[in-house]
Amino acid sequence: MSTAKAQLEKLPRSIQFVLALGAIALAAFPLLPIAGSDFYLGMLSQMMILAIFAMSLDLLQGVSGLVSLGHAAFFGLAGYALAFMTPADAPIALWWSLPAAALAAGLAALIIGFFVVRTHGIYFIMVTMAFAQMVFFLFFDNKALGGSDGIYVNFRPDATALGIDLESKTVFYYFTLVVLIGLYFALRRLLFSPFGRVLAGIRVNEHRMRAVGYGTFGYKLTAFTLAGALAGVAGYLWAAQTGFVNPELMGFHMSAHAIMMVILGGMGNFAGAIVGAFAFEYVMHLFKDMTKHWQLLMGGFIVLVVIVAPRGLLGLIDRYSKRGGKA
Amino acid sequence: MDFANFLIQLLNSVQYGLLLFMLAAGLTLIFGIMGVVNLAHGSFYMIGAYLAWYFTSLLGSLTLAIVLGTLLAVAFGWLLEWLLFRHFYHRDHLDQVLLTFGLIYIFEEMRSIFWGDDVHAVQVPELLNWSIPLTDTLSYPVYRLVMSAVCIVLAIGLYLLISKTRLGMKIRAGAFNRDMTESLGVNIRLIHGVVFALGVGLAAIAGVIASPIASVYPGMGSSVLIMCFVVVVIGGIGSVRGALVAALLVGLVDTFGKVLVPQIAGMAVYMLMALVLLYKPEGLFKQ
């Protein structure tokens, strides 16, 4: 089904160059005079967090061929975990609360995954969505869990044990950047590990993998759990950054946005997820600044991308750089 | 809960179930026959409801609004199939998800531009605006009964169309083996257009007839869409019979959940779905 989209699994030079350029730009950004306003730092931090979220979904969607329309559940759950763990009058230590939140999200993914990974294709899309709705309503309908209004995260997590102060916007920015780049390389490593190869094999032909002797259920469940935990890392950072969580974080639209980010950038190589997250958010901000009818432009943009760039933005870069090389 | 109250809830749940069936039947038909995942299906429900409100306030008659609204929605569906969807039959499900999600954005904004962001109410027509007494203190609105009757008539009509008519035979054949059917001289292009318009029409009619009892508001499509998914998954994708059984089941669980255990009302149907999937991972009526 997605063989055509996995052509960029091994990234060509041109794309590696673009990525390196992007990383340098992100690292240099806080040094520029424009960064003086906290607004752009915060916006870019959010984009990086969404890029982590999109990468976690790509592990399912692009690598394993499991399209989850409920991935935001784990993103939101970890955010709520941080909100509940943080006491009313003091910050919480980062070094154990981040793993704890990711673990909580991973555990939820393990339980939900047990139900959903037995289904295939379009069923998987719908079933993941339904489970995410279940989580959504659990929080939405219960005042004890914050209800529809959500809850505040009173303090940013405390990372003084690591020698950094996350209260500073710049420090938080660099922390997020380091997490993003670290996870990117970890996931790239995973992609070409035996585990990653089995997942890719499942995407291409699950029946064959089972015939060869792999217990595909276990592999898929592991991937689902891992992706849930990584989405948890993103959700934790999101809650820490905004200081606020509400059920929308776990909602249908959040999940759908993640899917669009991954498709927009190009699936199955994690780089596309990052590019897609930045592009999607940037375009959305652009349209929102332009008109109050931004949804019309956004919808048109999405439809256009499906029609003209079936392999995503990375696919476009690849195509044009090749054409340029030949000329 | 006394008997009269129980009866009212039962009638409500059947009526809600039938409404869901109309929506889910369209969704599952479009998927089962053309293999298209249509996330924008809820938008057609919304469009139906808004057209009903618009024409009712313009012409003062719900009956006229129903006819005009349905016709317009079906025409719109046909146009959409011709313009966009027919190019996506052979594309990946993901592309369809993306396409229809983009369409949701577009429809929501068009709705906002044409009709604003207010919540509207549609008057129940004079003729049907009375209640049947059940006991001394409780009575049941006639409009809801008529609504259920309309749904039942349409469901039977759909069943007859698909299983008894020549067109239905071609539709089933096309779903089973497209190429073979086409080489036998059946105009598959036309069949697809008909099925898509039929699905859109069902969703729009559901929106039109639901408008007097559920208010007409922005975003009404997405909540209903998610319920449709649940119905389709429980019933088994592609199965119209499954959609009927599942819709009635969901109607029951949702309505009685709200009355008996309001704490988990929002989750109840999803729990039902999880339970069904645990025993039947492909739904109750696998095609």
XYZ file of C-alpha atoms in Angstrom:
614
model
C 0.000 0.000 0.000
C 2.652 2.533 0.866
C 5.642 1.250 -1.048
C 5.597 4.328 -3.227
C 5.810 6.496 -0.169
C 8.745 4.716 1.403
C 11.169 5.646 -1.377
C 12.733 8.245 0.870
C 13.395 5.876 3.737
C 17.097 6.365 3.046
C 17.384 10.122 2.785
C 19.236 11.494 -0.253
C 21.980 14.103 0.159
C 19.772 17.007 -0.862
C 17.289 16.311 1.904
C 19.983 15.748 4.517
C 21.376 19.104 3.502
C 17.973 20.775 3.933
C 17.559 19.152 7.355
C 21.009 20.221 8.543
C 20.278 23.748 7.376
C 17.003 23.700 9.285
C 18.692 22.456 12.460
C 21.327 25.198 12.238
C 18.626 27.811 11.678
C 16.694 26.569 14.708
C 19.823 26.563 16.861
C 20.771 30.071 15.754
C 17.291 31.562 16.020
C 17.391 32.715 19.682
C 20.593 34.658 18.893
C 18.821 36.758 16.237
C 17.439 40.173 17.194
C 13.894 39.192 16.094
C 13.862 36.554 18.851
C 13.863 39.343 21.413
C 10.109 38.985 21.603
C 9.162 35.815 23.419
C 6.339 35.301 20.961
C 8.449 33.714 18.228
C 10.434 31.601 20.675
C 7.207 30.230 22.081
C 5.788 29.619 18.623
C 8.869 27.754 17.446
C 8.963 25.715 20.677
C 5.391 24.654 19.997
C 6.274 23.725 16.432
C 9.162 21.586 17.667
C 6.879 19.886 20.179
C 4.371 19.156 17.432
C 7.238 17.815 15.323
C 8.023 15.323 18.106
C 4.345 14.394 18.202
C 4.257 13.937 14.428
C 7.412 11.760 14.535
C 5.792 9.514 17.115
C 2.813 9.059 14.810
C 5.088 8.417 11.837
C 6.456 5.369 13.646
C 2.952 3.937 13.278
C 1.719 5.567 10.114
C 4.747 5.704 7.877
C 6.914 2.906 9.222
C 4.384 0.260 10.260
C 1.452 1.233 8.050
C -0.894 1.692 11.039
C -2.813 4.939 10.548
C -4.054 6.053 13.946
C -6.773 8.683 14.098
C -6.571 8.687 17.887
C -2.940 9.424 18.564
C -3.717 12.683 20.355
C -5.135 10.659 23.257
C -1.609 9.830 24.387
C -0.374 13.347 23.747
C -3.113 14.729 25.986
C -2.855 12.035 28.639
C 0.790 12.849 29.317
C -0.077 16.531 29.515
C -2.757 15.739 32.078
C -0.278 13.510 33.923
C 2.021 16.499 34.343
C -0.886 18.678 35.448
C -1.949 16.155 38.088
C 1.584 15.468 39.316
C 2.468 19.129 39.775
C 1.586 20.236 43.329
C -0.329 23.474 43.861
C 2.583 25.332 45.418
C 5.818 23.968 43.949
C 7.309 22.717 40.688
C 7.949 19.037 40.092
C 11.307 17.495 39.252
C 11.755 16.946 35.526
C 14.032 13.936 35.759
C 11.338 11.619 37.026
C 8.099 13.334 36.007
C 8.921 13.267 32.279
C 9.547 9.504 32.241
C 6.504 9.008 34.467
C 4.236 10.927 32.089
C 5.644 9.087 29.071
C 5.173 5.808 30.920
C 1.546 6.664 31.707
C 0.894 7.451 28.052
C 2.716 4.279 27.026
C 0.656 2.201 29.447
C -2.571 3.644 28.056
C -1.275 2.881 24.559
C -0.517 -0.691 25.622
C -4.073 -1.200 26.887
C -5.757 0.487 23.917
C -3.290 -1.138 21.544
C -4.345 -4.555 22.793
C -7.785 -3.871 21.323
C -6.866 -1.957 18.215
C -3.827 -3.645 16.659
C -5.888 -6.721 15.863
C -7.819 -4.678 13.341
C -6.633 -3.662 9.893
C -6.691 -0.774 7.471
C -9.747 1.391 7.635
C -10.954 -0.428 10.754
C -7.773 0.579 12.506
C -8.343 4.222 11.572
C -11.875 4.230 12.934
C -11.216 2.124 16.024
C -8.274 4.230 17.183
C -10.458 7.276 16.756
C -13.229 5.737 18.821
C -10.872 4.863 21.676
C -9.448 8.366 21.649
C -13.006 9.705 21.877
C -13.518 7.487 24.898
C -10.512 9.068 26.602
C -11.689 12.503 25.470
C -15.132 12.060 27.043
C -13.650 10.547 30.199
C -11.937 13.883 30.827
C -14.607 16.065 29.218
C -17.480 14.693 31.309
C -15.742 14.439 34.679
C -15.340 17.538 36.788
C -12.793 15.672 38.939
C -10.536 15.421 35.882
C -10.923 19.071 34.978
C -14.017 18.739 32.816
C -14.421 20.666 29.582
C -12.478 23.665 30.942
C -9.255 21.761 31.514
C -6.724 22.472 34.270
C -3.676 24.628 34.825
C -0.144 23.377 35.254
C 0.890 25.614 38.122
C 4.627 25.437 37.628
C 7.004 24.467 34.872
C 8.902 21.290 35.723
C 12.099 21.881 37.642
C 15.293 20.797 35.900
C 17.823 22.415 38.218
C 19.139 18.912 38.932
C 20.316 18.960 35.296
C 21.712 22.426 35.771
C 19.147 24.258 33.645
C 16.269 26.583 34.400
C 13.245 25.796 32.224
C 11.429 28.927 33.384
C 13.565 30.802 30.874
C 11.949 30.752 27.431
C 15.299 30.418 25.692
C 16.416 27.512 27.876
C 13.090 25.742 27.303
C 13.515 26.337 23.576
C 16.946 24.715 23.519
C 15.783 21.885 25.744
C 12.968 21.114 23.273
C 15.376 21.340 20.351
C 17.744 18.867 22.023
C 14.881 16.446 22.725
C 13.676 16.769 19.114
C 17.090 16.110 17.594
C 17.861 13.332 20.084
C 14.595 11.540 19.359
C 15.068 12.014 15.630
C 18.405 10.203 15.677
C 17.066 7.532 18.032
C 14.126 6.894 15.719
C 16.356 6.849 12.623
C 18.499 4.272 14.405
C 15.358 2.298 15.269
C 14.164 2.446 11.658
C 17.185 0.446 10.467
C 17.354 -1.863 13.483
C 15.972 -5.421 13.198
C 12.830 -4.211 14.995
C 12.344 -1.365 12.528
C 12.896 -3.711 9.577
C 10.175 -6.037 10.885
C 7.776 -3.078 11.225
C 8.544 -2.018 7.660
C 7.967 -5.606 6.578
C 4.575 -5.572 8.293
C 3.651 -2.422 6.414
C 4.527 -3.930 3.061
C 2.953 -7.349 3.623
C 1.814 -8.520 7.017
C 0.686 -11.945 5.814
C 4.112 -12.669 4.454
C 5.776 -11.565 7.693
C 3.548 -13.917 9.634
C 4.256 -16.717 7.197
C 7.976 -16.115 7.664
C 7.411 -16.637 11.380
C 7.168 -13.214 13.007
C 4.568 -12.678 15.701
C 3.219 -9.556 14.081
C 0.726 -8.828 16.879
C 3.558 -8.384 19.382
C 5.558 -6.188 17.039
C 2.607 -3.980 16.243
C 1.622 -3.698 19.894
C 5.190 -2.743 20.807
C 5.238 -0.090 18.094
C 1.873 1.252 19.254
C 3.042 1.417 22.877
C 6.334 3.054 21.973
C 4.600 5.591 19.744
C 2.155 6.341 22.561
C 5.002 6.946 25.018
C 6.785 9.260 22.562
C 3.553 11.161 21.946
C 3.524 11.414 25.737
C 6.915 13.137 25.722
C 5.502 15.703 23.300
C 2.319 16.138 25.364
C 4.337 16.635 28.538
C 6.431 19.339 26.887
C 3.291 20.974 25.467
C 1.668 21.143 28.901
C 4.881 22.448 30.448
C 5.175 25.106 27.759
C 1.597 26.370 27.732
C 0.934 25.784 31.438
C -2.512 24.502 30.615
C -4.251 21.320 29.476
C -7.793 20.764 28.194
C -9.664 17.914 26.499
C -9.098 19.470 23.055
C -5.509 18.209 23.257
C -6.880 14.671 23.029
C -9.569 15.457 20.503
C -10.313 14.331 16.996
C -8.885 17.467 15.394
C -5.540 17.140 17.155
C -5.174 13.558 15.911
C -6.189 14.542 12.405
C -3.681 17.400 12.412
C -0.899 14.980 13.279
C -1.894 12.712 10.396
C -1.892 15.665 8.039
C 1.513 16.824 9.242
C 3.011 13.404 8.542
C 1.422 13.102 5.100
C 2.251 16.693 4.240
C 5.948 16.212 4.961
C 6.273 12.675 3.649
C 5.894 9.421 5.535
C 8.174 6.743 6.862
C 11.437 8.583 7.487
C 10.731 10.875 10.489
C 12.334 13.798 8.659
C 9.085 14.273 6.757
C 7.136 14.410 10.011
C 9.332 17.262 11.242
C 9.123 19.166 7.959
C 5.371 18.542 7.832
C 4.770 19.797 11.369
C 6.665 23.022 10.724
C 5.056 23.578 7.331
C 1.529 22.850 8.576
C 1.810 25.169 11.569
C 3.496 27.872 9.535
C 0.853 27.810 6.818
C -1.891 27.865 9.424
C -0.392 30.924 11.161
C 0.034 32.572 7.774
C -3.613 32.025 6.802
C -4.863 33.105 10.214
C -2.992 36.387 9.838
C -4.362 36.857 6.334
C -8.098 36.403 6.831
C -10.685 35.348 9.327
C -11.818 32.800 6.776
C -8.505 30.982 7.136
C -10.229 27.589 7.282
C -11.227 27.972 3.650
C -7.602 28.536 2.612
C -6.373 25.761 4.887
C -8.876 23.328 3.435
C -7.951 24.358 -0.084
C -4.265 23.979 0.751
C -4.792 20.452 2.093
C -6.833 19.386 -0.920
C -4.180 20.849 -3.215
C -1.382 18.976 -1.434
C -3.213 15.652 -1.783
C -3.647 16.273 -5.486
C -0.209 17.603 -6.452
C 2.209 16.109 -3.898
C 1.273 12.521 -3.118
C 4.722 11.910 -1.595
C 4.693 15.002 0.550
C 7.026 17.996 0.671
C 10.173 15.875 1.009
C 9.102 14.080 -2.152
C 8.873 17.459 -3.882
C 12.326 18.512 -2.669
C 13.714 15.204 -3.863
C 12.079 15.498 -7.272
C 13.270 19.053 -7.870
C 16.802 18.472 -6.637
C 17.095 15.473 -8.975
C 15.774 17.479 -11.893
C 18.223 20.270 -11.048
C 21.090 17.784 -10.863
C 20.403 16.426 -14.331
C 20.212 19.831 -15.991
C -38.109 4.410 36.173
C -41.812 3.788 35.670
C -43.233 2.180 32.576
C -44.338 5.342 30.763
C -40.937 6.922 31.251
C -39.288 3.734 30.100
C -41.464 3.749 27.001
C -40.493 7.323 26.214
C -36.803 6.540 26.517
C -37.275 3.464 24.365
C -39.003 5.491 21.656
C -36.279 8.131 21.869
C -33.540 5.564 21.509
C -35.203 3.920 18.513
C -35.676 7.308 16.898
C -32.037 8.269 17.505
C -30.919 4.867 16.265
C -32.898 5.219 13.049
C -31.437 8.652 12.436
C -27.936 7.276 12.943
C -28.756 4.461 10.571
C -29.583 6.899 7.782
C -26.177 8.490 8.206
C -24.226 5.296 8.712
C -25.905 3.585 5.751
C -24.642 6.296 3.423
C -21.150 6.159 4.895
C -20.930 2.388 4.699
C -22.412 2.249 1.171
C -19.882 4.734 -0.138
C -17.071 2.806 1.509
C -18.348 -0.650 0.643
C -19.013 0.092 -3.006
C -16.427 2.669 -3.953
C -13.830 2.067 -1.267
C -13.840 5.734 -0.297
C -13.329 6.838 3.284
C -15.445 9.947 3.609
C -14.731 12.002 6.722
C -16.843 14.794 5.262
C -19.999 12.700 5.602
C -20.974 14.596 8.750
C -20.755 17.829 6.777
C -23.574 16.641 4.510
C -25.718 16.162 7.602
C -24.851 19.696 8.657
C -25.579 21.045 5.181
C -28.977 19.307 5.236
C -29.851 20.829 8.591
C -28.747 24.324 7.551
C -30.642 24.088 4.265
C -33.734 23.077 6.220
C -33.365 26.050 8.499
C -32.616 28.409 5.608
C -35.580 27.360 3.485
C -37.940 27.189 6.449
C -37.138 30.749 7.454
C -37.347 31.822 3.800
C -40.507 29.986 2.735
C -42.152 29.304 6.075
C -42.778 25.651 5.280
C -40.765 22.691 6.501
C -42.311 20.397 3.890
C -41.014 22.602 1.072
C -37.692 22.896 2.892
C -37.377 19.130 3.085
C -37.968 18.695 -0.639
C -35.728 21.593 -1.707
C -33.026 20.851 0.861
C -32.787 17.194 -0.103
C -32.735 17.916 -3.829
C -30.047 20.559 -3.456
C -27.914 18.345 -1.219
C -28.150 15.418 -3.636
C -27.225 17.667 -6.561
C -24.311 18.978 -4.529
C -23.176 15.436 -3.750
C -23.334 14.462 -7.394
C -21.296 17.498 -8.399
C -18.717 16.763 -5.717
C -18.383 13.156 -6.862
C -17.848 14.324 -10.417
C -15.413 17.089 -9.508
C -13.301 15.371 -6.846
C -14.182 11.974 -5.486
C -14.070 10.004 -8.731
C -10.376 10.826 -8.991
C -9.771 9.237 -5.611
C -11.336 5.785 -6.000
C -7.987 4.167 -6.661
C -5.961 6.294 -4.300
C -4.706 5.260 -0.899
C -7.179 5.486 2.013
C -4.860 8.028 3.597
C -5.182 10.361 0.640
C -8.953 10.086 0.968
C -8.735 10.860 4.676
C -6.648 13.915 3.912
C -8.880 15.058 1.050
C -12.084 14.763 3.035
C -10.534 16.425 6.060
C -9.619 19.353 3.860
C -13.215 19.379 2.648
C -14.487 19.572 6.239
C -12.509 22.786 6.661
C -13.915 24.181 3.434
C -17.537 23.245 4.206
C -17.338 24.663 7.731
C -16.014 27.965 6.455
C -18.541 28.165 3.612
C -21.265 27.532 6.141
C -19.848 30.332 8.268
C -19.661 32.718 5.291
C -23.155 31.967 3.957
C -25.113 31.394 7.130
C -23.039 32.780 10.015
C -22.015 31.121 13.257
C -25.271 31.385 15.211
C -27.269 28.544 16.668
C -30.689 28.255 15.038
C -33.936 26.526 15.888
C -36.347 25.117 13.334
C -40.060 25.139 14.102
C -41.927 21.850 14.066
C -44.663 22.210 11.423
C -48.088 23.149 12.782
C -49.694 19.927 11.589
C -47.305 17.737 13.599
C -46.881 19.975 16.613
C -48.900 17.996 19.148
C -48.340 15.079 21.510
C -49.822 11.685 22.157
C -50.638 11.217 25.855
C -49.068 8.087 27.365
C -50.221 8.539 30.963
C -51.889 11.395 32.813
C -48.617 13.261 33.165
C -46.460 12.069 30.265
C -46.937 12.451 26.550
C -44.865 11.878 23.439
C -44.408 14.406 20.586
C -45.896 13.271 17.287
C -43.079 14.811 15.269
C -40.599 12.300 16.683
C -42.896 9.428 15.722
C -43.297 10.770 12.192
C -39.543 11.182 11.999
C -39.025 7.540 12.918
C -41.655 6.516 10.380
C -39.871 8.460 7.640
C -36.589 6.761 8.558
C -38.236 3.329 8.485
C -39.809 3.996 5.090
C -36.462 5.151 3.704
C -34.670 2.157 5.203
C -37.156 -0.226 3.573
C -36.847 1.705 0.331
C -33.074 1.390 0.487
C -33.327 -2.324 1.164
C -35.691 -2.856 -1.768
C -33.552 -0.706 -4.046
C -30.388 -2.647 -3.306
C -31.713 -6.184 -3.091
C -34.687 -6.214 -5.477
C -34.142 -3.795 -8.340
C -32.035 -4.033 -11.454
C -30.050 -0.963 -10.403
C -29.412 -2.567 -7.015
C -28.164 -5.702 -8.725
C -25.695 -3.624 -10.742
C -24.592 -1.795 -7.594
C -23.928 -5.086 -5.806
C -22.158 -6.521 -8.816
C -19.992 -3.420 -9.082
C -19.015 -3.664 -5.438
C -18.140 -7.342 -5.861
C -16.079 -7.084 -9.028
C -15.779 -3.745 -10.698
C -13.907 -4.738 -13.831
C -16.064 -7.761 -14.583
C -19.234 -5.732 -14.139
C -17.936 -3.002 -16.380
C -16.988 -5.439 -19.125
C -20.542 -6.777 -19.023
C -21.653 -3.378 -20.185
C -22.688 -1.726 -16.940
C -21.891 1.964 -16.706
C -19.905 1.905 -13.468
C -19.223 5.630 -13.629
C -22.945 6.281 -13.498
C -23.477 3.725 -10.727
C -20.816 5.390 -8.601
C -22.405 8.762 -9.107
C -25.792 7.367 -8.103
C -24.457 5.650 -4.977
C -22.536 8.706 -3.876
C -25.527 10.974 -4.400
C -27.672 8.430 -2.549
C -25.278 8.456 0.422
C -25.138 12.238 0.479
C -28.915 12.371 0.116
C -29.462 10.068 3.101
C -27.136 12.171 5.271
C -28.815 15.371 4.162
C -32.342 14.035 4.783
C -31.217 12.973 8.242
C -30.024 16.524 8.844
C -33.215 18.047 7.469
C -35.641 15.971 9.503
C -33.522 16.177 12.660
C -33.369 19.984 12.481
C -36.604 20.680 14.430
C -35.587 18.496 17.405
C -31.831 19.108 17.466
C -30.794 22.711 17.079
C -28.791 23.733 14.026
C -25.281 24.782 15.039
C -21.700 25.042 13.714
C -19.683 21.870 14.125
C -22.782 19.675 14.310
C -21.287 17.490 11.594
C -18.210 16.262 13.402
C -19.928 14.903 16.506
C -22.393 13.002 14.349
C -19.600 11.739 12.113
C -17.829 10.127 15.038
C -21.058 8.389 16.083
C -21.427 7.152 12.505
C -17.960 5.639 12.654
C -18.875 3.789 15.810
C -22.040 2.441 14.187
C -20.201 1.370 11.053
C -17.424 -0.312 13.024
C -19.842 -2.180 15.285
C -22.009 -3.266 12.382
C -19.152 -4.254 10.104
C -17.884 -1.973 7.366
C -19.835 -2.249 4.120
C -22.837 -3.976 5.656
C -26.094 -2.023 5.531
C -27.875 -4.634 7.662
C -25.049 -4.360 10.219
C -25.438 -0.601 10.231
C -29.138 -0.946 11.094
C -28.560 -3.335 14.001
C -25.585 -1.334 15.292
C -27.410 1.994 15.000
C -30.346 0.722 17.062
C -27.918 -0.743 19.607
C -26.004 2.532 19.842
C -29.285 4.441 20.174
C -30.310 2.243 23.090
C -26.974 2.406 24.893
C -26.615 6.160 24.402
C -30.151 7.091 25.473
C -30.361 4.776 28.468
C -26.750 5.545 29.391
C -27.646 9.217 29.729
C -30.643 8.402 31.944
C -29.210 5.622 34.086
C -25.489 6.420 34.441
C -24.914 10.069 33.426
C -21.330 9.974 34.765
C -20.132 7.816 31.888
C -22.771 8.749 29.301
C -20.236 10.179 26.849
C -18.171 7.000 26.976
C -20.923 4.398 27.008
C -21.169 3.804 23.257
C -17.400 3.597 22.906
C -17.347 0.981 25.634
C -19.993 -0.931 23.716
C -17.790 -0.733 20.663
C -14.734 -2.000 22.532
C -16.773 -4.895 23.886
C -18.043 -5.854 20.438
C -14.554 -5.643 18.959
C -13.152 -7.839 21.681
C -15.350 -10.692 20.477
C -15.771 -9.728 16.829
C -12.778 -7.701 15.617
C -14.456 -7.057 12.264
C -17.884 -6.037 13.504
C -21.126 -7.933 13.969
C -21.947 -8.457 10.289
C -18.709 -8.926 8.426
C -19.126 -8.554 4.670
